[in-house]
Each structure stands twice: as structure tokens, then as C-alpha cells.
Amino acid sequence: MIPDQIITSRTIIRLTTPEDLKAIYNWPSYPVPFTEYNMKNPLWKGKDGRYWWEQIDVPERVHYSVLLPETKEVIGLHAFVDIDRDKRIINNMGIRFRPDLCDKGFCTETLSVLFASVLDSGIQSIKLDVSAINPRAINCYKKCGMNIIGDFWIKHDGDPVDLKDPFWTPHLQHLKQEKDYWLRRHYLMEITKKHSDLS
């Protein structure tokens, strides 16, 4: 139902291997304010003690690595999480790209091709959630055909909120201060088979 490999104009997208997982730990770190997305952040560990991208043997997941065809370097990772095969719905996604290759169009390119291929395979809906203070990611997903269908609040475990730092000014609408921590808005986004056919 979901393809094993897809070729784009600049990349190879294929099922993730254990060797791929070793490669991503050599990626450089994400800069502030995105350090929470670093690959060794305990925040991303599941109940079994593994990071979500390490759970390639879980039946309700399908993990794809993004490689450069010339060097076979692993530059990205897409994980379909919580797949309901009976309803043909993917309820969430995990996405990472090597920090030094962000803002170069790789995510938009690979997600657009991957979404089209997966929806053509019979999946009816793909959803993900994204931090409202990450407009770069939101814009990428919109370019790929996703729409915001809702929002919710979670505890902010990212870089400390510094109200004196101008970075945070445009994001204050997406933050709520509690006694000793901040809450952060997340958007729920979706692309459907119907929407994909119309685009």
C-alpha cells in the first residue's frame, strides 16, 4: 500500500535502515530556537526508551530516509506514525532534515512527492502536528498541500522563552505562561486524497 522507494529530481526516498539511524547521529546541531529538535534530545524518546525514529520495526509506522543520489548521504527522515490501515489514515508524522540543508527546498520537494505517492496508493488522509512558533515548517507543509484543521496546547520544552529577545515577539500569541512553565500552541494539519486530486 505504501511504496518502498521513490526517486525525486534531487533525492532518493527509501525505507529506513539501521545504518541510516547511525548516520543521523552525526548530523550537526540545530541552532536556537530549534535545539529541541536535536537528535539526542530525550524529549523524543518513546515509552520503550527508543527515539521515535529508531522504532522502524513498529507495524503502525513506516520510516523513510532521504538520500543524496551521488553520495548516498542520509539528509532527511520522514516517519509515518500511527497508521490506521483499515481506515487508510496516517494520524501523525515525524520529520527531520539535516540542519545545514534546511531552507534549501529538500523538505518541500520530498514531502510533495511522498504525499502524492502515498495518497495514490490508497491512503485517504495524512495528518501531522507542528509547533505554531515554527513558521518555516508550517509554510513548507502548506506548500505540500496541507491545511490547518485545528490546534491544541502542550508544554513548551524547547529553548527558554526570553521576553527580551526579539525572536519571541511575533510568537507570543502562541505562548501562554503558567506558574513555572510555558504552554505552546501546536497546529494540526492534514492533506486528504480529495484535496490532493484537486491540487
mmCIF file of C-alpha atoms in Angstrom:
data_model
loop_
_atom_site.group_PDB
_atom_site.id
_atom_site.type_symbol
_atom_site.label_atom_id
_atom_site.label_comp_id
_atom_site.label_asym_id
_atom_site.label_seq_id
_atom_site.Cartn_x
_atom_site.Cartn_y
_atom_site.Cartn_z
ATOM 1 C CA MET A 1 0.000 0.000 0.000
ATOM 2 C CA ILE A 2 2.849 2.387 0.810
ATOM 3 C CA PRO A 3 5.802 2.430 -1.652
ATOM 4 C CA ASP A 4 9.283 1.199 -0.690
ATOM 5 C CA GLN A 5 11.250 3.728 -2.752
ATOM 6 C CA ILE A 6 10.629 6.970 -4.624
ATOM 7 C CA ILE A 7 13.035 8.943 -6.812
ATOM 8 C CA THR A 8 12.815 12.743 -6.994
ATOM 9 C CA SER A 9 14.816 15.188 -9.089
ATOM 10 C CA ARG A 10 17.425 15.586 -6.325
ATOM 11 C CA THR A 11 16.950 12.723 -3.891
ATOM 12 C CA ILE A 12 16.228 9.069 -3.254
ATOM 13 C CA ILE A 13 13.471 8.345 -0.724
ATOM 14 C CA ARG A 14 13.546 4.777 0.571
ATOM 15 C CA LEU A 15 12.685 2.743 3.647
ATOM 16 C CA THR A 16 14.961 3.496 6.606
ATOM 17 C CA THR A 17 17.664 1.003 7.601
ATOM 18 C CA PRO A 18 19.549 0.637 10.919
ATOM 19 C CA GLU A 19 22.628 2.070 9.181
ATOM 20 C CA ASP A 20 20.676 5.215 8.331
ATOM 21 C CA LEU A 21 19.920 5.727 12.011
ATOM 22 C CA LYS A 22 23.635 5.683 12.816
ATOM 23 C CA ALA A 23 24.245 8.371 10.202
ATOM 24 C CA ILE A 24 21.734 10.857 11.596
ATOM 25 C CA TYR A 25 23.553 10.966 14.930
ATOM 26 C CA ASN A 26 26.467 12.604 13.110
ATOM 27 C CA TRP A 27 24.323 15.486 11.899
ATOM 28 C CA PRO A 28 25.283 18.952 13.164
ATOM 29 C CA SER A 29 23.113 20.525 15.854
ATOM 30 C CA TYR A 30 20.080 22.682 15.163
ATOM 31 C CA PRO A 31 20.547 26.358 16.074
ATOM 32 C CA VAL A 32 18.482 28.278 18.622
ATOM 33 C CA PRO A 33 15.463 28.315 18.727
ATOM 34 C CA PHE A 34 15.306 24.817 17.220
ATOM 35 C CA THR A 35 17.676 22.962 19.563
ATOM 36 C CA GLU A 36 14.801 20.861 20.915
ATOM 37 C CA TYR A 37 14.829 19.052 17.554
ATOM 38 C CA ASN A 38 18.388 17.789 18.033
ATOM 39 C CA MET A 39 18.544 14.059 17.521
ATOM 40 C CA LYS A 40 19.696 13.155 21.037
ATOM 41 C CA ASN A 41 17.072 15.162 22.925
ATOM 42 C CA PRO A 42 15.414 12.790 25.467
ATOM 43 C CA LEU A 43 12.136 14.584 24.735
ATOM 44 C CA TRP A 44 11.736 12.434 21.631
ATOM 45 C CA LYS A 45 12.040 9.068 23.359
ATOM 46 C CA GLY A 46 9.023 6.780 23.466
ATOM 47 C CA LYS A 47 7.761 4.501 26.205
ATOM 48 C CA ASP A 48 10.154 1.761 25.110
ATOM 49 C CA GLY A 49 13.162 4.038 25.665
ATOM 50 C CA ARG A 50 13.887 4.483 21.967
ATOM 51 C CA TYR A 51 13.710 7.667 19.927
ATOM 52 C CA TRP A 52 10.740 7.758 17.570
ATOM 53 C CA TRP A 53 12.991 7.444 14.518
ATOM 54 C CA GLU A 54 14.525 4.270 15.942
ATOM 55 C CA GLN A 55 11.160 2.486 16.026
ATOM 56 C CA ILE A 56 11.436 1.193 12.465
ATOM 57 C CA ASP A 57 10.146 -2.247 13.495
ATOM 58 C CA VAL A 58 6.776 -0.994 14.793
ATOM 59 C CA PRO A 59 3.940 -2.184 12.477
ATOM 60 C CA GLU A 60 1.944 1.053 12.796
ATOM 61 C CA ARG A 61 4.878 3.065 11.441
ATOM 62 C CA VAL A 62 6.692 3.452 8.124
ATOM 63 C CA HIS A 63 10.026 5.299 8.108
ATOM 64 C CA TYR A 64 11.667 6.804 5.035
ATOM 65 C CA SER A 65 15.209 8.101 4.680
ATOM 66 C CA VAL A 66 16.094 10.841 2.204
ATOM 67 C CA LEU A 67 19.453 10.364 0.477
ATOM 68 C CA LEU A 68 21.564 12.330 -1.964
ATOM 69 C CA PRO A 69 21.944 10.056 -5.019
ATOM 70 C CA GLU A 70 25.594 10.942 -5.668
ATOM 71 C CA THR A 71 26.981 10.265 -2.195
ATOM 72 C CA LYS A 72 24.177 8.203 -0.579
ATOM 73 C CA GLU A 73 24.346 10.589 2.405
ATOM 74 C CA VAL A 74 21.263 10.493 4.625
ATOM 75 C CA ILE A 75 19.972 14.074 4.727
ATOM 76 C CA GLY A 76 16.400 13.603 5.894
ATOM 77 C CA LEU A 77 13.926 11.382 7.654
ATOM 78 C CA HIS A 78 10.155 11.085 7.240
ATOM 79 C CA ALA A 79 8.196 8.795 9.558
ATOM 80 C CA PHE A 80 4.528 7.990 9.156
ATOM 81 C CA VAL A 81 3.289 7.367 12.690
ATOM 82 C CA ASP A 82 0.102 5.731 13.945
ATOM 83 C CA ILE A 83 -1.067 4.290 10.631
ATOM 84 C CA ASP A 84 -4.648 3.024 10.638
ATOM 85 C CA ARG A 85 -4.591 0.653 7.680
ATOM 86 C CA ASP A 86 -8.279 -0.264 7.980
ATOM 87 C CA LYS A 87 -9.391 3.368 7.769
ATOM 88 C CA ARG A 88 -6.488 4.208 5.417
ATOM 89 C CA ILE A 89 -5.417 7.139 7.588
ATOM 90 C CA ILE A 90 -1.967 8.274 8.757
ATOM 91 C CA ASN A 91 -2.567 10.069 12.047
ATOM 92 C CA ASN A 92 0.815 11.753 12.518
ATOM 93 C CA MET A 93 4.296 12.229 11.087
ATOM 94 C CA GLY A 94 7.814 12.845 12.282
ATOM 95 C CA ILE A 95 10.087 14.890 10.024
ATOM 96 C CA ARG A 96 13.751 15.821 10.279
ATOM 97 C CA PHE A 97 16.291 17.252 7.839
ATOM 98 C CA ARG A 98 19.978 17.777 8.344
ATOM 99 C CA PRO A 99 20.224 21.282 9.841
ATOM 100 C CA ASP A 100 22.717 22.620 7.298
ATOM 101 C CA LEU A 101 20.367 21.641 4.457
ATOM 102 C CA CYS A 102 17.213 23.282 5.813
ATOM 103 C CA ASP A 103 15.750 26.143 3.730
ATOM 104 C CA LYS A 104 17.048 24.578 0.511
ATOM 105 C CA GLY A 105 13.754 23.103 -0.660
ATOM 106 C CA PHE A 106 14.513 19.468 0.127
ATOM 107 C CA CYS A 107 11.648 19.044 2.588
ATOM 108 C CA THR A 108 9.039 20.602 0.295
ATOM 109 C CA GLU A 109 10.269 18.570 -2.658
ATOM 110 C CA THR A 110 10.382 15.219 -0.905
ATOM 111 C CA LEU A 111 7.154 15.647 1.061
ATOM 112 C CA SER A 112 5.222 16.701 -2.053
ATOM 113 C CA VAL A 113 6.352 13.591 -3.922
ATOM 114 C CA LEU A 114 5.870 11.330 -0.910
ATOM 115 C CA PHE A 115 2.375 12.661 -0.174
ATOM 116 C CA ALA A 116 1.302 12.204 -3.799
ATOM 117 C CA SER A 117 2.655 8.660 -3.943
ATOM 118 C CA VAL A 118 1.146 7.592 -0.620
ATOM 119 C CA LEU A 119 -2.270 9.094 -1.399
ATOM 120 C CA ASP A 120 -2.212 7.409 -4.813
ATOM 121 C CA SER A 121 -1.558 4.104 -3.023
ATOM 122 C CA GLY A 122 -4.939 4.287 -1.294
ATOM 123 C CA ILE A 123 -4.310 6.298 1.870
ATOM 124 C CA GLN A 124 -7.150 8.814 2.310
ATOM 125 C CA SER A 125 -5.676 11.239 4.873
ATOM 126 C CA ILE A 126 -2.255 12.225 6.216
ATOM 127 C CA LYS A 127 -2.059 14.337 9.376
ATOM 128 C CA LEU A 128 0.713 15.865 11.447
ATOM 129 C CA ASP A 129 1.095 18.399 14.221
ATOM 130 C CA VAL A 130 3.555 21.269 14.163
ATOM 131 C CA SER A 131 4.610 23.968 16.602
ATOM 132 C CA ALA A 132 2.973 27.316 15.848
ATOM 133 C CA ILE A 133 6.311 29.016 16.553
ATOM 134 C CA ASN A 134 7.898 27.140 13.640
ATOM 135 C CA PRO A 135 6.555 29.110 10.649
ATOM 136 C CA ARG A 136 9.259 27.668 8.393
ATOM 137 C CA ALA A 137 7.799 24.182 8.821
ATOM 138 C CA ILE A 138 4.194 25.393 8.579
ATOM 139 C CA ASN A 139 4.903 27.143 5.272
ATOM 140 C CA CYS A 140 6.626 24.020 3.957
ATOM 141 C CA TYR A 141 3.642 21.826 4.779
ATOM 142 C CA LYS A 142 1.234 24.311 3.216
ATOM 143 C CA LYS A 143 3.294 24.276 0.013
ATOM 144 C CA CYS A 144 2.882 20.493 0.012
ATOM 145 C CA GLY A 145 -0.914 20.817 0.098
ATOM 146 C CA MET A 146 -1.642 20.550 3.819
ATOM 147 C CA ASN A 147 -4.228 22.689 5.596
ATOM 148 C CA ILE A 148 -4.567 23.670 9.262
ATOM 149 C CA ILE A 149 -7.610 21.874 10.672
ATOM 150 C CA GLY A 150 -7.229 22.595 14.395
ATOM 151 C CA ASP A 151 -4.912 23.498 17.238
ATOM 152 C CA PHE A 152 -4.040 22.447 20.784
ATOM 153 C CA TRP A 153 -1.638 23.424 23.563
ATOM 154 C CA ILE A 154 1.296 21.470 25.006
ATOM 155 C CA LYS A 155 4.041 22.216 27.497
ATOM 156 C CA HIS A 156 6.895 24.123 25.851
ATOM 157 C CA ASP A 157 10.056 22.046 26.287
ATOM 158 C CA GLY A 158 12.164 23.964 23.785
ATOM 159 C CA ASP A 159 14.632 26.804 24.172
ATOM 160 C CA PRO A 160 13.837 29.092 27.149
ATOM 161 C CA VAL A 161 11.407 31.904 26.379
ATOM 162 C CA ASP A 162 13.260 35.209 26.803
ATOM 163 C CA LEU A 163 10.839 38.113 26.535
ATOM 164 C CA LYS A 164 13.769 40.492 25.963
ATOM 165 C CA ASP A 165 14.796 38.549 22.859
ATOM 166 C CA PRO A 166 13.031 39.995 19.781
ATOM 167 C CA PHE A 167 12.792 36.493 18.308
ATOM 168 C CA TRP A 168 9.920 35.707 20.645
ATOM 169 C CA THR A 169 7.850 38.864 19.975
ATOM 170 C CA PRO A 170 5.877 37.551 16.962
ATOM 171 C CA HIS A 171 5.328 34.217 18.710
ATOM 172 C CA LEU A 172 3.798 35.471 21.966
ATOM 173 C CA GLN A 173 0.300 34.870 20.570
ATOM 174 C CA HIS A 174 1.197 31.172 20.509
ATOM 175 C CA LEU A 175 2.518 31.038 24.091
ATOM 176 C CA LYS A 176 0.816 31.007 27.494
ATOM 177 C CA GLN A 177 2.768 31.461 30.706
ATOM 178 C CA GLU A 178 1.809 29.257 33.622
ATOM 179 C CA LYS A 179 3.354 29.440 37.116
ATOM 180 C CA ASP A 180 6.705 27.898 36.273
ATOM 181 C CA TYR A 181 6.451 26.901 32.615
ATOM 182 C CA TRP A 182 5.089 27.940 29.241
ATOM 183 C CA LEU A 183 2.418 26.361 27.066
ATOM 184 C CA ARG A 184 2.854 26.385 23.300
ATOM 185 C CA ARG A 185 0.244 26.174 20.563
ATOM 186 C CA HIS A 186 0.504 23.366 18.038
ATOM 187 C CA TYR A 187 -1.414 23.204 14.781
ATOM 188 C CA LEU A 188 -2.962 20.019 13.443
ATOM 189 C CA MET A 189 -2.518 19.854 9.668
ATOM 190 C CA GLU A 190 -3.907 17.470 7.081
ATOM 191 C CA ILE A 191 -3.805 16.579 3.410
ATOM 192 C CA THR A 192 -6.521 14.312 2.036
ATOM 193 C CA LYS A 193 -6.955 12.236 -1.090
ATOM 194 C CA LYS A 194 -9.753 14.567 -2.230
ATOM 195 C CA HIS A 195 -7.600 17.671 -1.702
ATOM 196 C CA SER A 196 -4.661 16.067 -3.487
ATOM 197 C CA ASP A 197 -6.811 15.224 -6.523
ATOM 198 C CA LEU A 198 -7.962 18.841 -6.769
ATOM 199 C CA SER A 199 -4.498 20.390 -6.462
#
